[in-house]
């Protein structure tokens, strides 16, 4: 191995063809912090500008501009995320997708992710790694999402307030203070949002406080701290049948009465169905640079949550604490004149939860049904190597070793299993490898191929469904993904493209169904075959010449007219799925659309005016495993316009207005899959408007 100084002799190939060099996005990717064109895998990035194209009341519209990614909202603030078809096992919440918040494991030890604790105004960047990413991020077959908050630029100090009002009782208030120097940064933000809701029994209230601080203590050490506190509550309107949806999409789920006039299931209004939680997260990280070639970053965190949730027939009262950490070592050296990057480390999480389930008596607790103490422990170790080879090749090989244990104690005294018992579930340790090869075709264009395996054990909610049973026979999903891609820039950098094709085989696929009382139950279905193509294109239709290419307005947007589009084709099928006497082999994968499309324009002129029209499309999709019921496809149109400018050298102003679902299309965003009684539909809001302003003072 050669000294680190030799690294300076192996830079990326110089590019002499560019007339104007625009900043190239660097992605965390698989932990290597390389330019996107040198990352051998399916990765999509959504920055703050992409989030601000839409109403900040929800992340759904912004995230759905990423190809192969769908963020659904079954009720106000009730999110679930699908990455390449992973929604099937997520009737509610975010599962089978590993989420990190400033390097802090945001996904709980139990496997679920409280994505609704976050507010769009605080998030500065969303990076989605698609498919098994086990070589760095542990167990999972649905990918990983890396989140980071916004941060002031060095030398900046700002105070800002904002207000937004909109249809269906939307009110948003925000306050921000931030400052940064060359060696430190501090940011505090508070957001309050209230919404009456489009549907009956769909009001929501959310308060989010974030504190982020970072200091470079010396040339060798950087310390960071992050605090997140969210007080969240929202009502649950429930699923509708197609007849109820067509009659009045704004109604909540009514009570069900049989032919004899007997109520067999209450309605969500009379049961006051809702969700409420208070969550605090505290994380600390320490980065130490032993020398220019060898570094370590260690993160520790703790979290606490209190949840109160009255459903149709039961009332859950949960209290949980969690803690854990992650450490990563990186080393760079030159071997045979070629750059070698090594990384390795581990992650560990543990949680303790007391979950009590009572009868729901119109929003109040009744008799205790069951009382569970749940201890969860999970962790993995990983290693990865990247070697720069001749002819512009980059080879990557990595693997992780994963473990998970649940210990569930049912306390005696409830109406379900009154004697109580204890169950320990240990999932067999798994090694998940990843191999990839990237080729730089030109200084602006690269191609890659990768093979990766994933292991995704059931979450606590799947092992312990809300009907009071314990699903001890549920097995972990296992799958292997093959992927090729091409990305880069063309036409003198006016066009940027990213194309990926994948073939993913999944064994022991977990599927869900709903019983007559609304409880979600889970089972392994056999195997699925998920093949698809994802395309992202963006290009300038007009922009000023190079000498005048300068940011304008408060947001620093580049003036000009830019078009963008993303498209995903999904050929997802059950390959081997037998359920009792029914054979669903060959059927379409439930809840996944064969085509999704997003497109839009970003128009900015030097006076500070901007316009962001967008459209989105989702093709019809099957709502049950038998493929006998489909949700219709839909197109929606939205637009946001405004004026951003710096006044008097210090005053920042942004005045904006927007419309969503401009054609008032009736559609369901977040269907209930395999729902009992045909209650598949969760209607999305109709045409709605919003407007507001932010004012800030910059020093």
XYZ file of C-alpha atoms in Angstrom, residues 93-699:
607
model
C -47.107 2.592 8.979
C -43.768 2.230 7.230
C -42.256 -1.251 7.189
C -39.594 -3.171 5.280
C -37.802 0.123 4.571
C -34.902 1.164 6.826
C -34.951 4.889 7.650
C -32.105 6.974 9.109
C -32.344 10.496 10.522
C -28.941 12.223 10.552
C -27.260 8.767 10.759
C -29.563 7.881 13.689
C -31.556 4.653 13.124
C -35.050 6.152 12.854
C -36.664 2.781 12.186
C -37.546 1.243 15.529
C -36.028 -2.016 16.759
C -39.460 -3.581 16.111
C -39.134 -2.833 12.382
C -41.685 -0.003 12.031
C -40.893 3.624 11.207
C -42.929 6.575 12.578
C -42.511 8.652 9.407
C -45.413 10.914 10.382
C -43.331 12.440 13.202
C -41.493 14.546 10.606
C -42.562 17.826 9.038
C -41.657 18.695 5.416
C -40.436 22.170 6.417
C -37.626 20.706 8.519
C -36.367 18.133 6.000
C -33.640 19.336 3.675
C -32.870 16.115 1.836
C -34.334 12.648 1.252
C -32.120 9.980 -0.291
C -33.759 6.673 -1.250
C -31.682 3.545 -1.829
C -33.863 1.019 -3.641
C -33.819 -2.722 -3.193
C -31.814 -4.726 -0.653
C -29.141 -2.475 0.861
C -27.949 -4.957 3.444
C -24.236 -4.451 2.863
C -24.426 -1.230 4.907
C -27.928 -0.879 6.385
C -28.703 -4.352 7.693
C -31.867 -6.403 7.332
C -34.438 -5.352 4.755
C -35.617 -6.051 1.231
C -37.405 -2.751 0.577
C -34.437 -0.375 0.622
C -33.248 2.451 2.850
C -34.176 6.130 3.240
C -31.634 8.643 4.529
C -33.028 11.899 5.944
C -31.287 15.114 6.929
C -32.607 18.474 8.077
C -31.902 21.813 6.484
C -28.759 23.648 7.570
C -27.520 27.210 7.286
C -24.520 27.959 5.085
C -21.271 28.993 6.803
C -21.370 32.689 7.661
C -25.171 32.808 7.663
C -27.502 33.693 10.513
C -31.261 33.825 10.041
C -34.546 34.162 11.908
C -37.737 33.300 10.041
C -41.476 32.975 10.601
C -44.127 31.560 8.294
C -47.877 31.122 7.971
C -49.991 29.011 5.595
C -53.772 28.701 5.335
C -55.727 26.418 3.049
C -58.806 24.370 2.305
C -60.359 21.969 4.815
C -59.225 24.117 7.728
C -55.472 23.965 7.083
C -53.407 26.246 9.331
C -49.609 26.134 9.601
C -47.318 28.289 11.720
C -43.535 27.995 11.756
C -40.601 29.685 13.456
C -36.925 29.173 12.700
C -33.583 30.386 14.003
C -30.248 29.212 12.623
C -26.627 30.229 12.438
C -23.445 28.694 11.069
C -19.735 29.384 10.916
C -16.899 27.499 9.278
C -16.630 25.250 12.339
C -20.139 25.105 13.827
C -23.851 25.164 13.047
C -26.991 25.511 15.167
C -30.601 25.282 14.053
C -33.923 25.341 15.929
C -37.342 25.057 14.277
C -40.914 24.742 15.497
C -43.916 23.917 13.290
C -47.571 23.771 14.330
C -50.163 22.395 11.922
C -53.904 21.854 12.296
C -56.369 20.479 9.748
C -60.118 19.850 9.887
C -59.777 17.224 7.166
C -61.446 16.415 3.862
C -63.432 13.503 5.273
C -65.633 13.185 8.304
C -63.542 12.172 11.346
C -60.215 13.110 9.693
C -58.969 16.145 11.653
C -55.277 16.298 12.573
C -53.004 18.269 14.863
C -49.187 18.179 14.864
C -46.470 20.078 16.737
C -42.851 19.404 15.753
C -39.743 20.817 17.419
C -36.267 20.114 16.044
C -32.869 21.143 17.406
C -29.705 20.401 15.428
C -26.190 21.364 16.421
C -22.738 20.562 15.080
C -19.279 21.716 16.085
C -15.873 20.926 14.653
C -13.975 20.700 17.939
C -10.610 20.286 16.214
C -9.092 19.156 12.959
C -9.706 15.599 14.139
C -13.104 15.729 15.849
C -16.652 16.736 14.916
C -19.515 16.499 17.400
C -23.231 16.694 16.570
C -26.488 16.533 18.498
C -30.061 16.185 17.254
C -33.339 16.482 19.149
C -36.796 15.773 17.732
C -40.047 16.140 19.665
C -43.455 15.540 18.070
C -46.936 15.769 19.552
C -49.233 14.196 16.971
C -52.925 13.342 16.858
C -55.248 12.528 13.986
C -58.643 10.944 13.512
C -59.185 7.727 11.529
C -62.112 7.893 9.083
C -61.824 4.229 8.003
C -62.244 2.433 4.692
C -65.288 2.630 2.426
C -66.889 0.213 0.010
C -67.073 1.214 -3.647
C -70.755 2.081 -3.276
C -70.047 4.305 -0.267
C -67.103 5.884 -2.068
C -69.258 6.729 -5.102
C -72.115 7.993 -2.935
C -70.058 10.335 -0.727
C -66.244 10.074 -0.520
C -66.192 12.531 2.406
C -68.083 10.242 4.787
C -66.354 8.193 7.477
C -66.859 4.466 7.698
C -70.490 3.917 8.818
C -71.682 1.158 11.121
C -72.493 -2.196 9.512
C -75.984 -3.640 10.036
C -77.008 -7.145 8.910
C -80.304 -8.147 7.330
C -81.850 -8.676 10.768
C -81.075 -5.099 11.761
C -78.277 -6.090 14.154
C -75.146 -3.932 14.274
C -72.222 -6.218 13.409
C -69.575 -3.510 13.322
C -69.662 0.041 14.724
C -68.708 3.143 12.762
C -65.524 5.147 13.242
C -67.358 8.301 14.352
C -69.290 6.648 17.160
C -66.119 4.840 18.290
C -64.078 8.070 18.024
C -61.374 6.203 16.073
C -58.115 8.143 16.270
C -54.374 8.017 16.891
C -52.373 10.136 19.319
C -48.695 9.985 20.250
C -45.956 11.978 21.916
C -42.413 11.089 20.912
C -38.985 12.400 21.831
C -35.732 11.415 20.095
C -32.240 12.448 21.188
C -29.123 11.487 19.251
C -25.419 12.265 19.474
C -22.648 11.558 16.992
C -18.873 11.788 17.193
C -16.624 11.687 14.148
C -12.904 11.176 14.731
C -10.300 11.465 11.960
C -7.281 9.468 13.077
C -5.468 10.618 9.915
C -6.536 11.656 6.404
C -7.110 8.007 5.482
C -8.727 6.527 8.605
C -11.938 7.785 10.300
C -14.661 6.610 12.639
C -18.176 7.902 13.171
C -20.229 6.689 16.130
C -23.864 7.587 16.823
C -25.856 6.903 19.988
C -29.554 7.627 20.511
C -32.514 7.173 22.845
C -36.220 7.574 22.197
C -39.455 7.469 24.178
C -43.053 7.226 22.935
C -46.536 7.259 24.449
C -49.392 6.167 22.154
C -53.165 6.264 22.670
C -55.220 4.742 19.854
C -58.944 3.918 19.895
C -59.754 1.685 16.891
C -63.130 0.229 15.921
C -63.379 -2.331 18.717
C -60.213 -1.950 20.773
C -58.279 0.821 22.491
C -54.466 0.582 22.604
C -52.352 2.292 25.276
C -48.657 1.798 24.537
C -45.551 3.135 26.224
C -42.128 2.388 24.750
C -38.495 3.351 25.195
C -35.721 2.535 22.766
C -31.989 2.997 22.520
C -29.132 1.974 20.303
C -26.128 3.041 18.310
C -24.145 2.725 15.125
C -20.417 2.882 14.473
C -18.643 2.980 11.112
C -14.902 2.841 10.370
C -13.599 3.933 6.966
C -10.108 3.528 5.539
C -8.573 4.606 2.243
C -5.328 3.422 0.707
C -3.638 2.912 -2.657
C -3.043 -0.715 -3.641
C -1.100 -1.351 -6.830
C -1.687 2.219 -7.890
C -5.458 1.858 -7.401
C -7.625 3.525 -4.756
C -9.164 1.142 -2.223
C -11.954 2.239 0.134
C -12.809 -0.002 3.077
C -15.660 0.429 5.547
C -17.026 -1.680 8.332
C -18.918 -1.444 11.563
C -22.075 -2.414 13.325
C -25.464 -1.295 14.548
C -27.487 -2.344 17.577
C -31.003 -1.445 18.736
C -33.130 -2.462 21.671
C -36.569 -1.478 22.927
C -38.895 -2.142 25.832
C -42.630 -1.687 25.306
C -45.715 -2.119 27.428
C -48.745 -2.542 25.176
C -52.183 -2.739 26.728
C -55.297 -3.402 24.690
C -58.769 -2.592 26.044
C -62.280 -2.680 24.698
C -63.127 0.610 22.992
C -66.265 2.121 24.475
C -66.910 5.135 22.276
C -63.397 6.516 22.698
C -62.886 5.376 26.305
C -61.200 2.276 27.672
C -63.325 -0.670 28.716
C -62.309 -4.110 29.966
C -58.666 -5.144 29.539
C -58.297 -7.571 26.613
C -54.569 -8.270 26.973
C -51.427 -6.722 28.454
C -48.074 -7.438 26.776
C -44.502 -6.604 27.712
C -42.351 -6.717 24.591
C -38.561 -6.710 24.527
C -36.877 -6.424 21.168
C -33.193 -6.685 20.335
C -31.719 -6.431 16.854
C -28.327 -5.764 15.370
C -25.934 -6.415 12.546
C -22.307 -6.123 11.547
C -21.195 -5.150 8.064
C -18.118 -4.746 5.877
C -17.617 -3.295 2.411
C -14.737 -2.757 -0.017
C -14.572 -0.555 -3.121
C -11.654 -0.747 -5.545
C -10.933 1.588 -8.446
C -9.913 -0.600 -11.402
C -8.427 0.221 -14.807
C -10.641 1.392 -17.688
C -12.871 3.468 -15.385
C -14.231 0.467 -13.467
C -15.309 0.562 -9.820
C -15.890 -2.776 -8.049
C -17.843 -3.106 -4.800
C -18.339 -6.102 -2.544
C -20.004 -6.103 0.864
C -22.072 -8.126 3.314
C -23.881 -7.877 6.624
C -24.711 -10.380 9.359
C -28.122 -9.779 10.987
C -29.849 -10.934 14.173
C -33.320 -10.267 15.689
C -35.070 -11.450 18.859
C -38.565 -10.782 20.230
C -39.497 -11.662 23.820
C -43.235 -11.203 24.449
C -44.751 -11.709 27.898
C -48.538 -11.680 28.162
C -49.505 -10.653 31.668
C -52.297 -12.642 33.292
C -55.677 -11.007 33.812
C -56.987 -10.031 30.378
C -59.997 -11.501 28.600
C -57.705 -12.972 25.902
C -55.337 -15.673 27.246
C -56.254 -14.800 30.876
C -53.577 -17.176 32.251
C -50.828 -15.309 30.407
C -47.671 -16.764 28.856
C -44.221 -15.893 27.506
C -43.002 -16.363 23.923
C -39.479 -15.824 22.637
C -38.932 -15.632 18.904
C -35.377 -15.744 17.581
C -34.854 -15.392 13.852
C -31.997 -17.378 12.393
C -28.987 -15.117 11.706
C -28.590 -14.240 8.057
C -25.665 -13.114 5.897
C -26.789 -10.662 3.188
C -24.174 -9.990 0.471
C -23.945 -7.337 -2.238
C -21.688 -7.202 -5.322
C -21.623 -4.331 -7.838
C -19.550 -3.109 -10.774
C -19.624 0.402 -12.256
C -18.113 1.577 -15.544
C -17.465 5.235 -16.418
C -18.276 5.331 -20.108
C -17.402 9.022 -20.372
C -16.611 11.656 -17.731
C -20.370 12.397 -17.671
C -21.984 8.963 -18.161
C -21.691 5.729 -16.208
C -23.302 2.293 -16.223
C -23.568 -0.198 -13.384
C -24.711 -3.704 -12.511
C -25.370 -5.117 -9.045
C -26.555 -8.254 -7.282
C -27.786 -8.012 -3.702
C -29.653 -10.201 -1.221
C -31.966 -9.131 1.553
C -33.461 -10.566 4.729
C -36.566 -8.919 6.224
C -38.015 -10.411 9.418
C -41.582 -9.620 10.505
C -42.208 -6.473 12.510
C -43.745 -6.513 15.967
C -47.133 -5.489 14.508
C -47.023 -8.517 12.208
C -45.985 -10.950 14.943
C -48.557 -9.441 17.314
C -51.657 -8.300 15.320
C -54.424 -6.293 16.955
C -56.869 -9.218 17.230
C -54.920 -10.434 20.270
C -53.234 -13.430 18.630
C -49.504 -14.125 18.423
C -48.372 -15.088 14.943
C -45.453 -17.304 15.929
C -45.347 -19.113 12.580
C -44.676 -16.034 10.448
C -41.359 -16.335 8.595
C -38.881 -13.698 7.412
C -38.879 -12.618 3.785
C -35.734 -13.352 1.774
C -34.945 -12.104 -1.697
C -32.292 -11.455 -4.328
C -32.215 -8.466 -6.653
C -30.425 -8.096 -9.995
C -30.118 -4.550 -11.306
C -28.502 -2.640 -14.178
C -28.519 1.097 -14.705
C -27.289 4.002 -16.793
C -27.042 7.593 -15.590
C -25.348 10.825 -16.482
C -25.633 14.075 -18.440
C -25.864 14.817 -22.159
C -26.421 17.682 -24.621
C -23.783 19.862 -22.985
C -25.288 19.051 -19.562
C -28.705 20.413 -20.443
C -30.174 16.912 -20.038
C -29.741 14.683 -16.993
C -30.940 11.069 -17.027
C -31.103 8.039 -14.728
C -32.435 4.693 -15.989
C -32.554 1.452 -13.988
C -33.943 -2.036 -14.653
C -34.293 -4.659 -11.932
C -35.419 -8.236 -11.357
C -36.232 -9.065 -7.754
C -37.287 -12.509 -6.532
C -38.803 -12.636 -3.037
C -39.454 -15.796 -0.997
C -41.895 -16.127 1.900
C -43.539 -12.849 0.860
C -45.648 -11.412 3.688
C -49.199 -10.386 2.730
C -52.034 -8.857 4.732
C -55.789 -9.169 5.023
C -58.444 -7.465 7.179
C -61.066 -9.242 9.278
C -64.635 -8.052 9.893
C -63.578 -5.906 12.877
C -60.806 -4.109 11.006
C -57.872 -6.046 12.509
C -54.913 -6.584 10.172
C -53.652 -10.173 9.926
C -50.504 -11.416 8.168
C -49.290 -14.577 6.453
C -46.487 -15.793 4.195
C -47.668 -16.188 0.620
C -44.874 -18.113 -1.108
C -42.804 -16.300 -3.742
C -43.134 -13.185 -5.888
C -41.270 -11.937 -8.966
C -40.889 -8.167 -9.177
C -39.395 -6.797 -12.388
C -39.415 -3.193 -13.482
C -37.869 -0.191 -15.157
C -37.427 3.259 -13.597
C -36.619 6.437 -15.509
C -35.854 9.946 -14.278
C -35.202 12.779 -16.755
C -34.656 16.480 -16.262
C -33.478 19.150 -18.626
C -33.317 22.849 -19.289
C -35.705 24.221 -21.893
C -34.211 27.668 -21.388
C -31.651 29.298 -19.120
C -29.468 32.405 -19.330
C -26.015 32.196 -20.828
C -23.103 31.224 -18.574
C -22.013 34.739 -17.520
C -25.470 35.501 -16.076
C -26.126 32.058 -14.615
C -26.559 33.179 -11.019
C -29.077 32.233 -8.318
C -31.944 34.610 -7.675
C -34.421 35.096 -4.853
C -34.312 33.810 -1.318
C -34.122 30.172 -2.294
C -31.123 30.615 -4.545
C -32.939 29.029 -7.511
C -31.251 29.109 -10.905
C -33.253 31.280 -13.327
C -34.664 29.508 -16.346
C -37.223 26.945 -17.421
C -36.573 23.341 -16.494
C -38.683 20.270 -17.242
C -38.540 17.004 -15.326
C -40.295 13.650 -15.350
C -40.091 10.308 -13.597
C -41.704 7.052 -14.671
C -41.826 3.510 -13.282
C -43.027 0.355 -14.992
C -43.736 -2.512 -12.597
C -44.306 -6.090 -13.711
C -44.952 -7.551 -10.251
C -46.484 -11.024 -9.972
C -47.200 -13.710 -7.407
C -45.088 -16.592 -8.620
C -46.155 -19.314 -6.201
C -49.103 -18.459 -3.954
C -51.631 -21.022 -2.756
C -54.206 -19.958 -0.101
C -56.377 -22.909 0.944
C -58.243 -23.913 -2.233
C -57.367 -20.689 -4.086
C -54.326 -20.552 -6.328
C -53.187 -16.964 -6.911
C -49.985 -17.858 -8.777
C -49.470 -15.547 -11.733
C -51.721 -12.802 -10.320
C -50.597 -9.199 -10.101
C -49.014 -8.167 -6.828
C -51.715 -6.632 -4.640
C -51.588 -2.860 -4.197
C -48.968 -2.110 -6.866
C -49.694 -0.172 -10.043
C -48.030 -1.249 -13.315
C -47.400 2.380 -14.305
C -46.697 5.546 -12.320
C -45.688 8.900 -13.774
C -44.818 12.353 -12.431
C -43.836 15.383 -14.481
C -43.556 19.103 -14.087
C -41.915 22.420 -14.867
C -39.717 24.647 -12.705
C -39.887 28.215 -13.987
C -37.966 31.061 -12.337
C -37.247 34.558 -13.640
C -34.678 37.047 -12.297
C -37.361 39.218 -10.659
C -37.994 36.375 -8.210
C -41.286 35.034 -9.572
C -41.600 31.272 -9.846
C -44.134 28.720 -11.072
C -44.152 24.947 -10.478
C -46.946 23.096 -12.315
C -46.963 19.297 -11.859
C -49.006 16.284 -12.891
C -49.045 12.719 -11.611
C -50.567 9.472 -12.805
C -51.136 6.074 -11.293
C -52.585 3.200 -13.316
C -55.294 0.994 -11.888
C -54.126 -1.550 -9.333
C -55.485 -4.769 -7.769
C -56.976 -4.463 -4.293
C -57.092 -8.157 -3.427
C -54.861 -11.155 -4.031
C -57.477 -12.741 -6.269
C -57.298 -9.696 -8.594
C -61.090 -9.508 -8.750
C -61.302 -5.876 -7.552
C -59.266 -2.941 -8.879
C -58.858 0.682 -7.855
C -59.295 2.931 -10.910
C -56.286 4.760 -12.272
C -56.127 8.535 -12.057
C -54.393 11.727 -13.174
C -53.989 14.700 -10.857
C -52.744 18.231 -11.537
C -51.222 20.716 -9.118
C -49.391 24.044 -9.258
C -47.570 26.382 -6.919
C -46.632 29.959 -7.756
C -45.008 32.723 -5.802
C -42.463 35.455 -5.426
C -39.170 35.141 -3.522
C -36.817 38.050 -3.060
C -34.250 39.609 -0.778
C -35.245 43.134 0.271
C -33.055 45.801 1.832
C -30.105 43.349 1.792
C -31.448 41.484 4.857
C -35.211 40.881 4.619
C -36.224 37.595 2.950
C -39.754 37.314 1.595
C -41.632 34.426 0.015
C -45.311 34.886 -0.883
C -46.972 31.845 -2.467
C -50.249 30.187 -3.402
C -51.126 26.812 -4.825
C -53.784 24.340 -5.883
C -53.829 20.559 -5.561
C -56.033 18.057 -7.406
C -57.077 20.922 -9.658
C -59.561 18.791 -11.643
C -61.274 17.560 -8.446
C -60.548 13.930 -9.333
C -62.056 11.280 -7.077
C -59.414 8.701 -6.174
C -58.084 6.676 -3.265
C -54.545 7.261 -1.999
C -53.676 4.426 0.366
C -56.132 1.604 -0.248
C -56.883 -1.066 2.361
C -55.716 -4.307 0.730
C -57.697 -7.556 1.016
C -60.215 -5.631 3.140
C -63.118 -7.529 4.679
C -66.515 -6.516 3.306
C -65.023 -4.677 0.326
C -63.929 -1.642 2.402
C -60.889 -0.969 0.213
C -61.111 2.769 -0.382
C -59.544 5.641 1.575
C -60.588 8.717 -0.464
C -57.988 11.404 -1.070
C -58.875 15.119 -0.750
C -60.717 16.824 -3.592
C -59.685 20.129 -5.120
C -58.002 22.291 -2.501
C -56.125 25.577 -2.295
C -53.477 27.028 -0.009
C -51.486 30.215 0.333
C -49.088 31.832 2.718
C -45.883 33.690 3.321
C -42.540 33.354 5.062
C -40.533 36.329 6.260
C -36.968 36.154 7.478
C -34.108 38.377 8.512
C -30.596 37.372 7.521
C -27.482 38.740 9.175
